[in-house]
Coordinates of C-alpha atoms in Angstrom, one line a residue:
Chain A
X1 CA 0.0 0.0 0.0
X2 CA 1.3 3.8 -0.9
X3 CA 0.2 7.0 0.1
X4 CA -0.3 9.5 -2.6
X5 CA -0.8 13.7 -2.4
X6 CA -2.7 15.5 -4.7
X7 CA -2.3 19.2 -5.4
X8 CA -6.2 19.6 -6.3
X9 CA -7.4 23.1 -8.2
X10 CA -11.0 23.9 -8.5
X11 CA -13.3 27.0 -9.3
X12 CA -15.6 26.6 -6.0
X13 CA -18.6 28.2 -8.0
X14 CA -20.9 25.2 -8.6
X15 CA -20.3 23.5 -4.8
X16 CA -20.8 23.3 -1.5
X17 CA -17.6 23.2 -0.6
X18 CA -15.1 20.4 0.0
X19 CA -16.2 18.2 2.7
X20 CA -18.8 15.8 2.0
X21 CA -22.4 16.8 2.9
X22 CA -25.7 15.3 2.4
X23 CA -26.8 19.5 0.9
X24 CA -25.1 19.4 -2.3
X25 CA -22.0 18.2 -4.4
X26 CA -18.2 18.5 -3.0
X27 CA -15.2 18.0 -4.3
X28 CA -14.2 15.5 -1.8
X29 CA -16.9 13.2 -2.9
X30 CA -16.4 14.3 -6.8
X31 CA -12.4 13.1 -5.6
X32 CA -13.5 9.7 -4.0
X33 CA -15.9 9.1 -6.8
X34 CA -13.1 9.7 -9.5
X35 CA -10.5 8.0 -8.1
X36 CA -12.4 4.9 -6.7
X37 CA -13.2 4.2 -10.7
X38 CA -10.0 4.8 -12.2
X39 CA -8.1 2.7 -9.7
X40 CA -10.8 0.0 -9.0
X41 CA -11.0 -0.1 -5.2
X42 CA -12.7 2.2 -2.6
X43 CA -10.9 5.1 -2.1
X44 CA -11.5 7.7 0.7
X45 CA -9.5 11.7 0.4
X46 CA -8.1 13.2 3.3
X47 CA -8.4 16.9 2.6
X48 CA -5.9 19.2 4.1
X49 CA -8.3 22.4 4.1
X50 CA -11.9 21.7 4.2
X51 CA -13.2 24.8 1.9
X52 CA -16.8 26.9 2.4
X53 CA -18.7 26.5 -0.3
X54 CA -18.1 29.0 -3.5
X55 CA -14.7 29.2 -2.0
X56 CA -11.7 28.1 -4.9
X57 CA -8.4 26.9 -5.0
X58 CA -5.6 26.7 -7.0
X59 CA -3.7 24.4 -4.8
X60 CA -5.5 22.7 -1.6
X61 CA -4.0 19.2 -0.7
X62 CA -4.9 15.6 -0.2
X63 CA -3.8 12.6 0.3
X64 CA -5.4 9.1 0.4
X65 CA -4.3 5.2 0.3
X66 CA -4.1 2.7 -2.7
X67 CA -3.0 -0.6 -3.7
X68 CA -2.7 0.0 -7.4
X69 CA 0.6 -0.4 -9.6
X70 CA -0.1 2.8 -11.5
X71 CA 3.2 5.2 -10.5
X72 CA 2.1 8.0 -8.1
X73 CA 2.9 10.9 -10.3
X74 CA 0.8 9.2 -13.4
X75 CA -2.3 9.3 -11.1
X76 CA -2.7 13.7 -12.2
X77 CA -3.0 12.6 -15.6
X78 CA -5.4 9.7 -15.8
X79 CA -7.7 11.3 -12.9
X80 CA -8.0 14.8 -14.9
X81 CA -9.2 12.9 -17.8
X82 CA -12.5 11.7 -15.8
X83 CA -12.8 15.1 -13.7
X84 CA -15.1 17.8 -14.3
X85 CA -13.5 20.8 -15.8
X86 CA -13.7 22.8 -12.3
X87 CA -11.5 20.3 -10.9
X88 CA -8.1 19.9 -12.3
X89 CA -5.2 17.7 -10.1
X90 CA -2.1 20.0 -10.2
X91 CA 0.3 17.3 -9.2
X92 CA 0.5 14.1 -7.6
X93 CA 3.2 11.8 -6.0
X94 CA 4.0 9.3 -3.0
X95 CA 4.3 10.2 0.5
X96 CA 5.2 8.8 3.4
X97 CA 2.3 6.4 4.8
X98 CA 2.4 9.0 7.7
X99 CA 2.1 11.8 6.2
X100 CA -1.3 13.9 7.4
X101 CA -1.9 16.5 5.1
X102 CA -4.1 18.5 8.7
X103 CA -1.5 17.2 11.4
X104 CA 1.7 17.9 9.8
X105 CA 3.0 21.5 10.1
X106 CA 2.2 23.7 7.1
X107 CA 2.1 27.3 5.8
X108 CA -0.6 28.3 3.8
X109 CA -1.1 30.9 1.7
X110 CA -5.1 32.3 0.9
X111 CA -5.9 35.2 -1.9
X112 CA -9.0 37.4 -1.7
X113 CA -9.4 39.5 -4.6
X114 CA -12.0 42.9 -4.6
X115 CA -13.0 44.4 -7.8
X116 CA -13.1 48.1 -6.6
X117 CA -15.2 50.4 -9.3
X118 CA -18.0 51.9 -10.3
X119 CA -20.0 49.2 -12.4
X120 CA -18.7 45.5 -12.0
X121 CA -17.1 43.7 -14.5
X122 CA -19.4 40.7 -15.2
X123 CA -15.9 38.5 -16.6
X124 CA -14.6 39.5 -12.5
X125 CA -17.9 38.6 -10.5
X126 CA -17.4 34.6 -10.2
X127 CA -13.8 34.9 -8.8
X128 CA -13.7 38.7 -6.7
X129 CA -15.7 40.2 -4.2
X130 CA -17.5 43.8 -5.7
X131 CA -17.2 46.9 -3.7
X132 CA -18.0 50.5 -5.3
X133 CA -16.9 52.6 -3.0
X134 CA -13.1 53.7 -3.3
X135 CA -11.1 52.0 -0.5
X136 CA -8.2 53.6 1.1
X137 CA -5.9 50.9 0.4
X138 CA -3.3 52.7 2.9
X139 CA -5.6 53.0 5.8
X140 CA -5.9 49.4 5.1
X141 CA -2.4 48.6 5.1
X142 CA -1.7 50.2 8.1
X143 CA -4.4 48.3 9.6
X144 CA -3.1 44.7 8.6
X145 CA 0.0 45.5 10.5
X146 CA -2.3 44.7 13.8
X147 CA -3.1 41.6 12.0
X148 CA 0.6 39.8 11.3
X149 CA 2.0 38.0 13.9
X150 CA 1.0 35.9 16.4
X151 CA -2.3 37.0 18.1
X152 CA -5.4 35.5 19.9
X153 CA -7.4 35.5 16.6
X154 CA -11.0 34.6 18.6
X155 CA -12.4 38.3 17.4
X156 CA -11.8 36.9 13.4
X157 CA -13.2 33.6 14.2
X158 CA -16.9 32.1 13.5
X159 CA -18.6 31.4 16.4
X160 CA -19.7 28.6 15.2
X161 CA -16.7 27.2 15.6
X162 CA -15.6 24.1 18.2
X163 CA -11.6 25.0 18.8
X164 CA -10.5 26.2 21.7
X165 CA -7.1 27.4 21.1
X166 CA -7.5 30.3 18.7
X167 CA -3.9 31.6 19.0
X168 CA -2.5 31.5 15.7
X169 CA 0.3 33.2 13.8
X170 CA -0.1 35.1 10.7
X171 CA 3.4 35.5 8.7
X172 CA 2.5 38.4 6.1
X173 CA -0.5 40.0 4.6
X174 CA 0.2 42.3 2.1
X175 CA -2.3 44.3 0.1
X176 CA -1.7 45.2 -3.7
X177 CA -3.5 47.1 -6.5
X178 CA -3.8 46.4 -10.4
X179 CA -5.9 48.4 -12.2
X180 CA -9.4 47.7 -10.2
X181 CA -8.6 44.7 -8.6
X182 CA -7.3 44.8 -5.1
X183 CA -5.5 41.4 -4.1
X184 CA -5.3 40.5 -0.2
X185 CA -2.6 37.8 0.2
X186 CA -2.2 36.2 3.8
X187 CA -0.1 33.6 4.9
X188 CA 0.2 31.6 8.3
X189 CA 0.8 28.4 9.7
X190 CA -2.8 27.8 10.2
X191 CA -6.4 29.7 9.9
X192 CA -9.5 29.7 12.3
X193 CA -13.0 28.8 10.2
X194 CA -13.7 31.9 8.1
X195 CA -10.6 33.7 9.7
X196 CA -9.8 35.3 6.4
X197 CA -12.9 36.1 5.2
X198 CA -13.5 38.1 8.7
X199 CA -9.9 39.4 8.5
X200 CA -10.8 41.0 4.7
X201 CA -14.1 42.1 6.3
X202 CA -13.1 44.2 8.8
X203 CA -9.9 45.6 6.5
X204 CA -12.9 46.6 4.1
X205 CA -14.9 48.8 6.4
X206 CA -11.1 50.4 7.4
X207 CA -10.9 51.2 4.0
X208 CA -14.3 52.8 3.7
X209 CA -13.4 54.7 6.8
X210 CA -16.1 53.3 9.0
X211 CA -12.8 51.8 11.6
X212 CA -9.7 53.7 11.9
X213 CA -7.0 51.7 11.2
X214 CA -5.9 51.2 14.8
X215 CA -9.5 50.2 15.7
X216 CA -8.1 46.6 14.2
X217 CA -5.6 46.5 17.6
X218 CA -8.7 46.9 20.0
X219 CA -11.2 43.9 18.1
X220 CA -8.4 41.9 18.5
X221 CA -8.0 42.5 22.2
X222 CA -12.5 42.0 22.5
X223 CA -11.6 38.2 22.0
X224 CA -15.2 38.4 20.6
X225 CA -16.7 37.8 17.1
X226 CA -19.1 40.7 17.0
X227 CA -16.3 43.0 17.4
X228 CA -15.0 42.6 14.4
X229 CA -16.2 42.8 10.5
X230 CA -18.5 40.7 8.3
X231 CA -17.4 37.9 6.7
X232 CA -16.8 38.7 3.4
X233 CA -18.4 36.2 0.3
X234 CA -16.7 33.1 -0.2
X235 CA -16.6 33.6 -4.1
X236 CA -13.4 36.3 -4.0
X237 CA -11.2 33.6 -1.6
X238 CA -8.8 31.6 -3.4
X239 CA -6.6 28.4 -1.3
X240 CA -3.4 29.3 -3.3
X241 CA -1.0 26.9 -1.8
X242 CA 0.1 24.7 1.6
X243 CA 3.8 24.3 2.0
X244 CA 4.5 21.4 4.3
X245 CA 7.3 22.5 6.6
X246 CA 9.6 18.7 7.0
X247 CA 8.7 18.1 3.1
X248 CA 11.3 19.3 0.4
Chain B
X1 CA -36.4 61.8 -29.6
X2 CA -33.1 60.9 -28.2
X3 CA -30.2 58.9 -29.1
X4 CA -28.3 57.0 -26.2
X5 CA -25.0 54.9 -26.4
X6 CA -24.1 52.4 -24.3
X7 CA -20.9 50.9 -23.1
X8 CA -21.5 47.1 -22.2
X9 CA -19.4 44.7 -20.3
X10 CA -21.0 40.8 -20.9
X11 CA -19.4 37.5 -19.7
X12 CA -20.0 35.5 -23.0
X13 CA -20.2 31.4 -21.3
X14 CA -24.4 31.8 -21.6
X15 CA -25.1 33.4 -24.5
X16 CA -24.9 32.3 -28.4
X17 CA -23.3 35.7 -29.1
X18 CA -24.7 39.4 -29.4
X19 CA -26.7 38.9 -32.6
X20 CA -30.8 38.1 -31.8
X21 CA -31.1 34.2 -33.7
X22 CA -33.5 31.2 -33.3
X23 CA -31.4 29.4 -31.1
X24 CA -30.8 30.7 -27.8
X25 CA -30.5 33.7 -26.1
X26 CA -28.4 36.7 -26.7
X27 CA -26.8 39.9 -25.5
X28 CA -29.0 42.0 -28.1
X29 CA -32.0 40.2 -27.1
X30 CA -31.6 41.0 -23.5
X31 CA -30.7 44.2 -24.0
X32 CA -34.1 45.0 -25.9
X33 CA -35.9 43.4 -23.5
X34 CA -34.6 45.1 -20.4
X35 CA -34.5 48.8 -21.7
X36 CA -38.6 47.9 -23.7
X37 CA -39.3 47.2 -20.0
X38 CA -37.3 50.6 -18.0
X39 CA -38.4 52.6 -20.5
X40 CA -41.6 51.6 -21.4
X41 CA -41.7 51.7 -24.8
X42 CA -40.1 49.3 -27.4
X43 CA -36.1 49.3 -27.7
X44 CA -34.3 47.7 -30.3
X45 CA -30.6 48.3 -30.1
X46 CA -28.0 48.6 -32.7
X47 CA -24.5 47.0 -31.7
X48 CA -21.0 48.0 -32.9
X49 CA -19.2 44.4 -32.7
X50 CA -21.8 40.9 -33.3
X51 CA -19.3 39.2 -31.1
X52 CA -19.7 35.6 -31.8
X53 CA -21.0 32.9 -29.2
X54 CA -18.8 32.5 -26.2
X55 CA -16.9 36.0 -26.7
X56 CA -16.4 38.5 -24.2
X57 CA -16.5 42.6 -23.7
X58 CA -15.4 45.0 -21.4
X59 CA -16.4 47.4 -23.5
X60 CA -18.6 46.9 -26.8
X61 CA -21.0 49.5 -27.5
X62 CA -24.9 50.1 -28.6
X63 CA -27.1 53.0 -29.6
X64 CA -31.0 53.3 -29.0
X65 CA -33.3 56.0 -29.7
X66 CA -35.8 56.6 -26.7
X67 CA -38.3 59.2 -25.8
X68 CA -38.2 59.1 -22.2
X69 CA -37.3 61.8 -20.0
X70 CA -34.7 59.8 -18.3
X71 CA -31.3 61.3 -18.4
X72 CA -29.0 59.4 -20.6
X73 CA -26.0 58.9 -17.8
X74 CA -28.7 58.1 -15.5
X75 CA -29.9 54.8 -17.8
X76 CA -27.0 52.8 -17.4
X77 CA -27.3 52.8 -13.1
X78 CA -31.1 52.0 -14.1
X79 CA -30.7 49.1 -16.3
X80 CA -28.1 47.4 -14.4
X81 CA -30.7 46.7 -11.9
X82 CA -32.9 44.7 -13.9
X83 CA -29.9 43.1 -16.1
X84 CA -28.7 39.5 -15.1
X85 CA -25.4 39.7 -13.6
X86 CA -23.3 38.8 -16.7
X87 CA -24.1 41.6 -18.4
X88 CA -23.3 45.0 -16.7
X89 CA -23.6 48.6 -18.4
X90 CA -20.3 50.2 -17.6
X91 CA -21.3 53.7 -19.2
X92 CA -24.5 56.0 -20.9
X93 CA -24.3 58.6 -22.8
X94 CA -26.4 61.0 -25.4
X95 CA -25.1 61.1 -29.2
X96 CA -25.8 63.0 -32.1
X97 CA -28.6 61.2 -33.7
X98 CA -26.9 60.4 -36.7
X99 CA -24.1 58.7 -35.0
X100 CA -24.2 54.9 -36.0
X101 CA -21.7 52.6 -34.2
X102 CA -20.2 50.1 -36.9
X103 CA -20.8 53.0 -39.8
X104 CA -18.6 55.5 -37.8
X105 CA -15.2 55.5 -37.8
X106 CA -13.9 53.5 -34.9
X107 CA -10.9 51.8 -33.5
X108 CA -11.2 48.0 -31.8
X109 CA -9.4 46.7 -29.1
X110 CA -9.3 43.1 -28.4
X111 CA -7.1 40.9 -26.4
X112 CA -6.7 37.3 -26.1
X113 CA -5.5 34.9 -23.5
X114 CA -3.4 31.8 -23.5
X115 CA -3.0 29.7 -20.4
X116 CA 0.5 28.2 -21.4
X117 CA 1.0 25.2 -18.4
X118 CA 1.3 21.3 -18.1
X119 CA -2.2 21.6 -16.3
X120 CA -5.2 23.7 -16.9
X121 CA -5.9 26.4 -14.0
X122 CA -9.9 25.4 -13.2
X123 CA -10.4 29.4 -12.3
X124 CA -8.8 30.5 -16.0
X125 CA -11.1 28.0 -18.3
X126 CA -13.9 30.4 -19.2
X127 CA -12.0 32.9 -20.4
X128 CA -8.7 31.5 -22.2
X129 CA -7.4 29.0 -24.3
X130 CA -5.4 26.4 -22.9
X131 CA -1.9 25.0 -24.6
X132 CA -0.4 22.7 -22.7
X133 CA 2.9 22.6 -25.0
X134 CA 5.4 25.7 -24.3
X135 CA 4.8 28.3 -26.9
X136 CA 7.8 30.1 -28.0
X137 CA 6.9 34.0 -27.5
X138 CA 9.6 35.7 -29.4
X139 CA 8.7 33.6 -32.7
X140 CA 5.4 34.4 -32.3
X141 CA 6.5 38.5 -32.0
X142 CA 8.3 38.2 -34.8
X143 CA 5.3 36.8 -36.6
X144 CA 3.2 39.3 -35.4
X145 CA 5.7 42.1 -37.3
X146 CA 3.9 40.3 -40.6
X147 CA 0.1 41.2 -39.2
X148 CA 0.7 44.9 -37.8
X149 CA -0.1 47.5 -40.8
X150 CA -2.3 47.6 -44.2
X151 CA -2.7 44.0 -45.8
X152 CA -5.8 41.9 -47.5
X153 CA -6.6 40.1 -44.3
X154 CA -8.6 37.5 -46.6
X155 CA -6.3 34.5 -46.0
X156 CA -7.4 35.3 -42.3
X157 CA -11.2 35.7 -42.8
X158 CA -13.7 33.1 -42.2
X159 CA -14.4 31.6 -46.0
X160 CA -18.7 32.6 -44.8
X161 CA -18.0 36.0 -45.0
X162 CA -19.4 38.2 -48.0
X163 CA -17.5 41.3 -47.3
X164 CA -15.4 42.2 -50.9
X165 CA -13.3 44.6 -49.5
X166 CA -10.5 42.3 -47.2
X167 CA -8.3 44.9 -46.4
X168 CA -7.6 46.2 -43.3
X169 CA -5.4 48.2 -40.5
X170 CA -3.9 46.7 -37.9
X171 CA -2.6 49.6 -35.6
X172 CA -0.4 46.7 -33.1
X173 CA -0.5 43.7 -32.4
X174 CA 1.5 43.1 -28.7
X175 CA 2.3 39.6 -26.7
X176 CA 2.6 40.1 -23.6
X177 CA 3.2 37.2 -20.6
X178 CA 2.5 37.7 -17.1
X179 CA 2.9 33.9 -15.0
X180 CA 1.6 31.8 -17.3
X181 CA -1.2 33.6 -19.5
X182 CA 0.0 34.8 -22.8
X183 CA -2.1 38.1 -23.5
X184 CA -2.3 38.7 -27.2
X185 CA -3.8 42.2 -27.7
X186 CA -4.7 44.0 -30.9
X187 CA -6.0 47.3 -32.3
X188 CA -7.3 48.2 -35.9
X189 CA -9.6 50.1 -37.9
X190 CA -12.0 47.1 -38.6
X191 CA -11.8 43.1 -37.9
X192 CA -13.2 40.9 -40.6
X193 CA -15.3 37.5 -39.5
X194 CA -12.9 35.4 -37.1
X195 CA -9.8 37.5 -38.0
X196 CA -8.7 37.7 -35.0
X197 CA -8.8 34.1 -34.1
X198 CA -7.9 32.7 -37.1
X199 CA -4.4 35.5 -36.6
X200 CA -4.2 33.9 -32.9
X201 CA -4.5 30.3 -34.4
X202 CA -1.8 31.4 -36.7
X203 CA 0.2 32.6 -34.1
X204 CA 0.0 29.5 -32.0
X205 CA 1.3 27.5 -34.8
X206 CA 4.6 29.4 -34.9
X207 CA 4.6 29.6 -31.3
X208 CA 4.5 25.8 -31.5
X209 CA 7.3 25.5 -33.9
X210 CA 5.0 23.9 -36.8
X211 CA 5.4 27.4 -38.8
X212 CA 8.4 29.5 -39.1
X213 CA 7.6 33.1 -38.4
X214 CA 8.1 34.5 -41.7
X215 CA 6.1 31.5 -43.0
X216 CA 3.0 34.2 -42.2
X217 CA 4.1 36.6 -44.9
X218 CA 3.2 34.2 -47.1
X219 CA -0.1 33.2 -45.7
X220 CA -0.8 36.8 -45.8
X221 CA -0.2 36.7 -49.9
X222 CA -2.3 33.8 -50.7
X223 CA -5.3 35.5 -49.8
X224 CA -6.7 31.9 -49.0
X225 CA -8.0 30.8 -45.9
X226 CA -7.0 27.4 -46.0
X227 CA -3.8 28.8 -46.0
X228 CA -3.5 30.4 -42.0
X229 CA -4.0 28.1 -39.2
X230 CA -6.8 27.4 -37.0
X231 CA -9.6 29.4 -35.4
X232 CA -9.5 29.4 -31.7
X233 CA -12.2 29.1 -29.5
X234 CA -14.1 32.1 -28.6
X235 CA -13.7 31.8 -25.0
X236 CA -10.2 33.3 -25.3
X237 CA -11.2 36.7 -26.6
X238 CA -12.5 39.9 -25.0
X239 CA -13.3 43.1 -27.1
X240 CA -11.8 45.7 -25.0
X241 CA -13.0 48.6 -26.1
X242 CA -14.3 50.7 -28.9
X243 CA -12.8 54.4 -29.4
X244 CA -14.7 56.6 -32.1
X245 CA -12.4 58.8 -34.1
X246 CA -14.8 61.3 -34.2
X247 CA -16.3 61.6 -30.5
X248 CA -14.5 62.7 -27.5

């Protein structure tokens, strides 16, 4: 028996996420479905970030068991030729049997993009989130500097949520501009549910200059959800990679 | 009686192109029957490009002649309302009534992308072409020296077309690369049918190696469309935008 990772891409649009539910299709049960037929035994993903629905990826991870004599890294090709179009594998090759792709340590790296302009532009709305009214991109620059580091992130974190420890460390989060489209890139070594949707949220009513930008600082301190933001639609996030900290 | 242009944006996927036909729906259709219903009278536009099914604008253009005592710059915030969300007006204006917009003199803007990679990008399908070979960019510029300029575009015409007169300008004709989209953008006085995806088919070929760049000199001089390479899908293209020599 092997292990094999997957780097999966998909355009979130047309599911309810990546973990299996009885609401709608996923793309861990579009993954198990695939797989299971091409290789000709039961197969069952582990997914290394379990994404909201509408939210996209161009590289979330996962890894699952096999018996089969096909070579790991000949398993991206055959499988994209039965997936959907929205899915495509990025790469694929043998790991260690004990590799987790949630356990292991790992930095990962999430985009949100904001299409900031009068009218939308109707090729952007699938992929960004639309906001007319000019945003003060400094104000909220200043105001991610509250944000990197490592911080009790319970204020950016759904209630909903089940964790207890909600320290976490965010490495950078930079915010740059091209033509309309404002990208928000964040990387850390781990995010609380909607964390970065709640994050962009709350950097979007800095920029509208409904928070000053050191108003960010005293949310953080609330340790409380309703201090900060809304969460922000899923459609503008983007998984854009997990780097695995002992692999090369 | 007024006349009103329009500047519209449209995500091609859904529609069968701009021209009203029998089978399906498109942008000219909805058009009429969102401004028939603002305005309350019956609208029948007049469009500047009849992009073809699955093509995209950021910026093609439309007239109307209306009675209605809504200000022209006010339409476009009006009509967005009721328009589905692939089509957004980005602009409204009021033109001299004998301004038509393909009989005017004009100057088109349309780019093309390539995603050049081993594996498709799920987030990128819609709106490029995918190559999965490496293209070699500098042939292709040098191939595009043959294009830019006065010729009898007829080798690069879709063999349908009735027009007599085959000669165009193209004003440039640029490749540009940013990660791994190719970006092939071009300007002219007038496009025949498919000219510029039947010049972006050609381009691929040389890009590929198949045709040596000065081989398109000679394509050019046949004045044979069998001659030039491919059409590509018309996913890949955006009309840009539309500048009239004569307006503002």
């Amino acid at each position: 028996m092997k292990r094999v990772k997957l780097v999966v891409g998909y355009d979130g649009t047309n599911y309810c996420g990546w973990q299996i539910q009885p609401n709608g299709i996923t793309i861990e049960e579009v993954l198990n479905k695939k797989l299971s037929e091409l290789l000709g035994e039961e197969i069952k993903v582990i997914g290394a970030s379990r994404t909201d629905s509408g939210v996209h990826a161009l590289g979330n991870v996962a890894v699952f068991d096999t018996n089969t004599q096909i070579p790991a890294e000949k398993i991206s090709y055959a499988l994209n030729q039965r997936l959907p179009e929205d899915i495509t594998i990025q790469n694929s090759c043998e790991v260690p049997l004990e590799f987790h792709p949630r356990y292991c340590n790992s930095i990962k790296t999430y985009e949100y993009k904001i299409l900031n302009r009068k009218f939308q532009i109707p090729l952007q709305r699938l992929y960004s989130h639309f906001v007319y009214i000019p945003l003060n991109i400094s104000a909220m620059e200043e105001a991610a500097r509250y944000i990197v580091g490592e911080h009790d992130f319970k204020s950016f974190c759904s209630s909903r949520t089940q964790v207890e420890d909600t320290i976490r460390t965010v490495y950078s989060l930079t915010i740059s501009k091209s033509d309309e489209t404002i990208t928000i890139r964040i990387t850390g070594n781990g995010f609380l549910y909607n964390m970065v949707r709640i994050i962009v949220g709350t950097l979007i009513k800095v920029g509208l200059g409904v928070y000053p930008a050191e108003h960010v600082k005293e949310i953080m301190e609330e340790r409380d959800r309703k201090a900060a933001g809304p969460k922000v639609p899923g459609k503008g996030l983007t998984l854009v990679k997990i780097d695995y900290e002992d692999m090369k």
